[in-house]
Structures are given as C-alpha cells and as structure tokens.
PDB file of C-alpha atoms in Angstrom:
ATOM      1  CA  UNK N  92     -12.353-102.381 -68.307  1.00  0.00           C
ATOM      2  CA  UNK N  93     -11.031-106.466 -69.675  1.00  0.00           C
ATOM      3  CA  UNK N  94      -8.988-106.562 -71.542  1.00  0.00           C
ATOM      4  CA  UNK N  95     -10.478-107.494 -75.170  1.00  0.00           C
ATOM      5  CA  UNK N  96      -7.559-108.867 -76.916  1.00  0.00           C
ATOM      6  CA  UNK N  97      -6.813-111.831 -75.684  1.00  0.00           C
ATOM      7  CA  UNK N  98      -9.461-115.089 -77.021  1.00  0.00           C
ATOM      8  CA  UNK N  99     -10.503-117.087 -74.430  1.00  0.00           C
ATOM      9  CA  UNK N 100      -9.611-120.663 -73.973  1.00  0.00           C
ATOM     10  CA  UNK N 101     -11.321-123.042 -75.280  1.00  0.00           C
ATOM     11  CA  UNK N 102     -13.609-125.467 -72.326  1.00  0.00           C
ATOM     12  CA  UNK N 103     -11.615-128.330 -71.410  1.00  0.00           C
ATOM     13  CA  UNK N 104     -13.475-131.686 -71.315  1.00  0.00           C
ATOM     14  CA  UNK N 105     -11.094-135.688 -69.323  1.00  0.00           C
ATOM     15  CA  UNK N 106     -13.088-138.197 -69.759  1.00  0.00           C
ATOM     16  CA  UNK N 107     -12.219-140.795 -67.269  1.00  0.00           C
ATOM     17  CA  UNK N 108     -13.447-144.675 -66.993  1.00  0.00           C
ATOM     18  CA  UNK N 109     -10.855-148.003 -65.377  1.00  0.00           C
ATOM     19  CA  UNK N 110      -9.728-149.088 -68.427  1.00  0.00           C
ATOM     20  CA  UNK N 111      -9.518-146.110 -71.092  1.00  0.00           C
ATOM     21  CA  UNK N 112     -10.053-148.932 -73.651  1.00  0.00           C
ATOM     22  CA  UNK N 113     -13.825-148.054 -74.112  1.00  0.00           C
ATOM     23  CA  UNK N 114     -16.569-145.387 -72.725  1.00  0.00           C
ATOM     24  CA  UNK N 115     -13.659-142.386 -72.020  1.00  0.00           C
ATOM     25  CA  UNK N 116     -12.742-143.425 -75.497  1.00  0.00           C
ATOM     26  CA  UNK N 117     -15.379-143.575 -76.766  1.00  0.00           C
ATOM     27  CA  UNK N 118     -16.622-140.550 -74.720  1.00  0.00           C
ATOM     28  CA  UNK N 119     -13.424-138.617 -76.380  1.00  0.00           C
ATOM     29  CA  UNK N 120     -14.024-139.267 -80.264  1.00  0.00           C
ATOM     30  CA  UNK N 121     -17.146-137.911 -80.459  1.00  0.00           C
ATOM     31  CA  UNK N 122     -15.881-134.802 -78.688  1.00  0.00           C
ATOM     32  CA  UNK N 123     -13.379-134.233 -80.628  1.00  0.00           C
ATOM     33  CA  UNK N 124     -14.860-135.056 -84.251  1.00  0.00           C
ATOM     34  CA  UNK N 125     -17.908-133.040 -83.485  1.00  0.00           C
ATOM     35  CA  UNK N 126     -15.386-130.294 -81.426  1.00  0.00           C
ATOM     36  CA  UNK N 127     -12.888-129.984 -83.795  1.00  0.00           C
ATOM     37  CA  UNK N 128     -10.968-126.894 -81.685  1.00  0.00           C
ATOM     38  CA  UNK N 129     -13.530-125.445 -80.202  1.00  0.00           C
ATOM     39  CA  UNK N 130     -12.534-128.052 -76.645  1.00  0.00           C
ATOM     40  CA  UNK N 131      -9.984-129.450 -76.411  1.00  0.00           C
ATOM     41  CA  UNK N 132     -10.700-132.948 -74.911  1.00  0.00           C
ATOM     42  CA  UNK N 133      -9.082-135.421 -72.885  1.00  0.00           C
ATOM     43  CA  UNK N 134      -9.558-139.174 -71.879  1.00  0.00           C
ATOM     44  CA  UNK N 135      -7.808-141.758 -69.072  1.00  0.00           C
ATOM     45  CA  UNK N 136      -8.238-144.707 -67.500  1.00  0.00           C
ATOM     46  CA  UNK N 137      -6.974-145.297 -63.230  1.00  0.00           C
ATOM     47  CA  UNK N 138      -6.087-148.756 -64.581  1.00  0.00           C
ATOM     48  CA  UNK N 139      -5.747-148.581 -68.206  1.00  0.00           C
ATOM     49  CA  UNK N 140      -5.522-151.065 -70.613  1.00  0.00           C
ATOM     50  CA  UNK N 141      -3.482-152.079 -73.005  1.00  0.00           C
ATOM     51  CA  UNK N 142      -4.785-151.484 -76.363  1.00  0.00           C
ATOM     52  CA  UNK N 143      -8.746-150.166 -77.128  1.00  0.00           C
ATOM     53  CA  UNK N 144     -10.744-152.700 -77.255  1.00  0.00           C
ATOM     54  CA  UNK N 145     -11.800-154.055 -81.092  1.00  0.00           C
ATOM     55  CA  UNK N 146     -15.486-153.588 -80.622  1.00  0.00           C
ATOM     56  CA  UNK N 147     -15.197-150.208 -79.446  1.00  0.00           C
ATOM     57  CA  UNK N 148     -13.126-149.394 -82.308  1.00  0.00           C
ATOM     58  CA  UNK N 149     -15.384-151.150 -84.918  1.00  0.00           C
ATOM     59  CA  UNK N 150     -18.823-149.149 -83.523  1.00  0.00           C
ATOM     60  CA  UNK N 151     -16.933-146.313 -83.854  1.00  0.00           C
ATOM     61  CA  UNK N 152     -15.813-146.869 -87.103  1.00  0.00           C
ATOM     62  CA  UNK N 153     -19.488-148.021 -88.401  1.00  0.00           C
ATOM     63  CA  UNK N 154     -19.895-143.581 -86.456  1.00  0.00           C
ATOM     64  CA  UNK N 155     -17.209-142.597 -89.575  1.00  0.00           C
ATOM     65  CA  UNK N 156     -14.991-142.313 -86.302  1.00  0.00           C
ATOM     66  CA  UNK N 157     -11.127-144.274 -86.537  1.00  0.00           C
ATOM     67  CA  UNK N 158      -9.928-145.152 -82.976  1.00  0.00           C
ATOM     68  CA  UNK N 159      -7.774-147.723 -84.141  1.00  0.00           C
ATOM     69  CA  UNK N 160      -4.639-146.260 -82.945  1.00  0.00           C
ATOM     70  CA  UNK N 161      -5.569-144.977 -79.494  1.00  0.00           C
ATOM     71  CA  UNK N 162      -3.666-145.727 -76.728  1.00  0.00           C
ATOM     72  CA  UNK N 163      -5.100-146.065 -73.147  1.00  0.00           C
ATOM     73  CA  UNK N 164      -3.705-143.686 -71.135  1.00  0.00           C
ATOM     74  CA  UNK N 165      -3.522-143.029 -66.851  1.00  0.00           C
ATOM     75  CA  UNK N 166      -5.198-140.975 -65.205  1.00  0.00           C
ATOM     76  CA  UNK N 167      -3.292-138.393 -63.761  1.00  0.00           C
ATOM     77  CA  UNK N 168      -3.828-135.647 -61.799  1.00  0.00           C
ATOM     78  CA  UNK N 169      -2.448-132.875 -64.013  1.00  0.00           C
ATOM     79  CA  UNK N 170      -5.472-133.964 -66.378  1.00  0.00           C
ATOM     80  CA  UNK N 171      -7.543-133.295 -63.861  1.00  0.00           C
ATOM     81  CA  UNK N 172      -6.382-130.307 -63.037  1.00  0.00           C
ATOM     82  CA  UNK N 173      -5.880-129.504 -66.502  1.00  0.00           C
ATOM     83  CA  UNK N 174      -9.475-130.371 -67.430  1.00  0.00           C
ATOM     84  CA  UNK N 175     -12.637-127.668 -66.382  1.00  0.00           C
ATOM     85  CA  UNK N 176     -14.748-130.668 -66.772  1.00  0.00           C
ATOM     86  CA  UNK N 177     -14.332-134.402 -65.938  1.00  0.00           C
ATOM     87  CA  UNK N 178     -16.301-136.840 -66.301  1.00  0.00           C
ATOM     88  CA  UNK N 179     -16.904-140.365 -65.175  1.00  0.00           C
ATOM     89  CA  UNK N 180     -17.712-144.041 -66.075  1.00  0.00           C
ATOM     90  CA  UNK N 181     -17.359-146.122 -63.631  1.00  0.00           C
ATOM     91  CA  UNK N 182     -14.224-144.979 -62.413  1.00  0.00           C
ATOM     92  CA  UNK N 183     -15.441-144.454 -58.164  1.00  0.00           C
ATOM     93  CA  UNK N 184     -13.399-143.681 -56.301  1.00  0.00           C
ATOM     94  CA  UNK N 185     -10.677-143.444 -58.053  1.00  0.00           C
ATOM     95  CA  UNK N 186      -9.863-140.381 -59.925  1.00  0.00           C
ATOM     96  CA  UNK N 187      -8.565-137.537 -57.435  1.00  0.00           C
ATOM     97  CA  UNK N 188     -11.675-134.732 -56.712  1.00  0.00           C
ATOM     98  CA  UNK N 189     -10.491-130.406 -57.029  1.00  0.00           C
ATOM     99  CA  UNK N 190     -12.061-127.676 -55.754  1.00  0.00           C
ATOM    100  CA  UNK N 191     -13.448-125.480 -58.391  1.00  0.00           C
ATOM    101  CA  UNK N 192     -14.107-128.975 -61.735  1.00  0.00           C
ATOM    102  CA  UNK N 193     -17.752-129.909 -62.410  1.00  0.00           C
ATOM    103  CA  UNK N 194     -17.742-133.250 -62.124  1.00  0.00           C
ATOM    104  CA  UNK N 195     -19.937-135.644 -63.947  1.00  0.00           C
ATOM    105  CA  UNK N 196     -20.570-139.373 -63.464  1.00  0.00           C
ATOM    106  CA  UNK N 197     -22.353-140.896 -66.306  1.00  0.00           C
ATOM    107  CA  UNK N 198     -23.715-144.597 -65.571  1.00  0.00           C
ATOM    108  CA  UNK N 199     -23.651-146.493 -68.827  1.00  0.00           C
ATOM    109  CA  UNK N 200     -22.348-150.133 -69.054  1.00  0.00           C
ATOM    110  CA  UNK N 201     -18.871-150.829 -69.940  1.00  0.00           C
ATOM    111  CA  UNK N 202     -18.408-152.613 -73.757  1.00  0.00           C
ATOM    112  CA  UNK N 203     -15.869-155.060 -72.242  1.00  0.00           C
ATOM    113  CA  UNK N 204     -15.382-158.691 -73.030  1.00  0.00           C
ATOM    114  CA  UNK N 205     -18.824-156.728 -75.163  1.00  0.00           C
ATOM    115  CA  UNK N 206     -19.442-157.868 -78.983  1.00  0.00           C
ATOM    116  CA  UNK N 207     -20.338-154.961 -80.882  1.00  0.00           C
ATOM    117  CA  UNK N 208     -23.871-156.021 -81.023  1.00  0.00           C
ATOM    118  CA  UNK N 209     -23.211-154.827 -77.145  1.00  0.00           C
ATOM    119  CA  UNK N 210     -21.211-152.294 -78.022  1.00  0.00           C
ATOM    120  CA  UNK N 211     -23.312-149.822 -80.116  1.00  0.00           C
ATOM    121  CA  UNK N 212     -26.306-149.256 -77.574  1.00  0.00           C
ATOM    122  CA  UNK N 213     -23.612-147.839 -75.092  1.00  0.00           C
ATOM    123  CA  UNK N 214     -21.726-145.747 -78.536  1.00  0.00           C
ATOM    124  CA  UNK N 215     -25.288-144.651 -78.896  1.00  0.00           C
ATOM    125  CA  UNK N 216     -25.845-143.433 -75.449  1.00  0.00           C
ATOM    126  CA  UNK N 217     -22.380-142.139 -75.881  1.00  0.00           C
ATOM    127  CA  UNK N 218     -23.053-140.063 -79.128  1.00  0.00           C
ATOM    128  CA  UNK N 219     -26.515-138.878 -77.251  1.00  0.00           C
ATOM    129  CA  UNK N 220     -24.627-136.851 -74.064  1.00  0.00           C
ATOM    130  CA  UNK N 221     -21.463-136.222 -75.754  1.00  0.00           C
ATOM    131  CA  UNK N 222     -23.494-133.926 -78.449  1.00  0.00           C
ATOM    132  CA  UNK N 223     -25.569-132.534 -74.942  1.00  0.00           C
ATOM    133  CA  UNK N 224     -22.499-131.430 -73.139  1.00  0.00           C
ATOM    134  CA  UNK N 225     -21.059-129.938 -76.645  1.00  0.00           C
ATOM    135  CA  UNK N 226     -24.809-128.014 -76.887  1.00  0.00           C
ATOM    136  CA  UNK N 227     -24.377-126.589 -72.615  1.00  0.00           C
ATOM    137  CA  UNK N 228     -20.185-126.125 -73.431  1.00  0.00           C
ATOM    138  CA  UNK N 229     -20.759-123.720 -76.765  1.00  0.00           C
ATOM    139  CA  UNK N 230     -23.408-121.834 -75.291  1.00  0.00           C
ATOM    140  CA  UNK N 231     -23.340-117.853 -76.392  1.00  0.00           C
ATOM    141  CA  UNK N 232     -23.770-116.183 -72.594  1.00  0.00           C
TER     142      UNK N 232
END
C-alpha cells in the first residue's frame, strides 16, 4: 500500500537560454508569479551575461513583475538533473540531456539588443506558453 502521508514534491521546471538575460528570465518570472509554490522554477544560461537585459526588465515591469534584482546564472548539470521539465530557448546542443527528463524547445526570437517594442511580443508569447505549461503541470489526475 502506498504511503499517503508523504506529499509529492511539486514539479520542477528549468528554463535555459544562452545568456539567461532575456527569454529564460521572463519565463521563470512568469511561472514563479503564476504558480507560486506549486512549481519549482529555475533558469540558467549556457553562456550567462553579466546582467539581465534592461529592455526585458522594463517589459516585465509593464506586466507587474519585477526582475530587476535577477542575476544570470550558469547552466549546471545538477540543475538539469534536478528538474522534471527542461525548456530550452535557443541554447542548441549546449544543454546536457538525461534520460527520463522531459525536454521542450521553445523557438522564440532573442531579445538581445532589442528595444522594448521588440521585446513585448516575445514577452507575451512566453507568458502564453508558460500559462499553457502551468495548466498542464497542475492538472489533477
């Protein structure tokens, strides 16, 4: 008989892009904002930038989410191993692949070097995909 006293841990999601300064930061911020403690959220980059893209910070602020204090993080094998779902956004073959993990590749334009007007549609598409992902992750069986 299964042990019903233990509660299952929430699903964990890792968002990865090259610089961890745009797409993955927006996705992680949306999922954290929308899911609260129902999902563990991480983001990382294969070649992290020094800072988050200022146009991305501004675009997220328009959505009521402050990511100004976020710092790009380096992608580690441990982060991939401890995640249930790994979502890549243009990091190509630099993401380690482990059996048993679910991988999704979201083809999205890179906001690097873009102004806020170009970042808004990327932000909105990321929010839509994050909402769909959250609905899927939190379905009751």
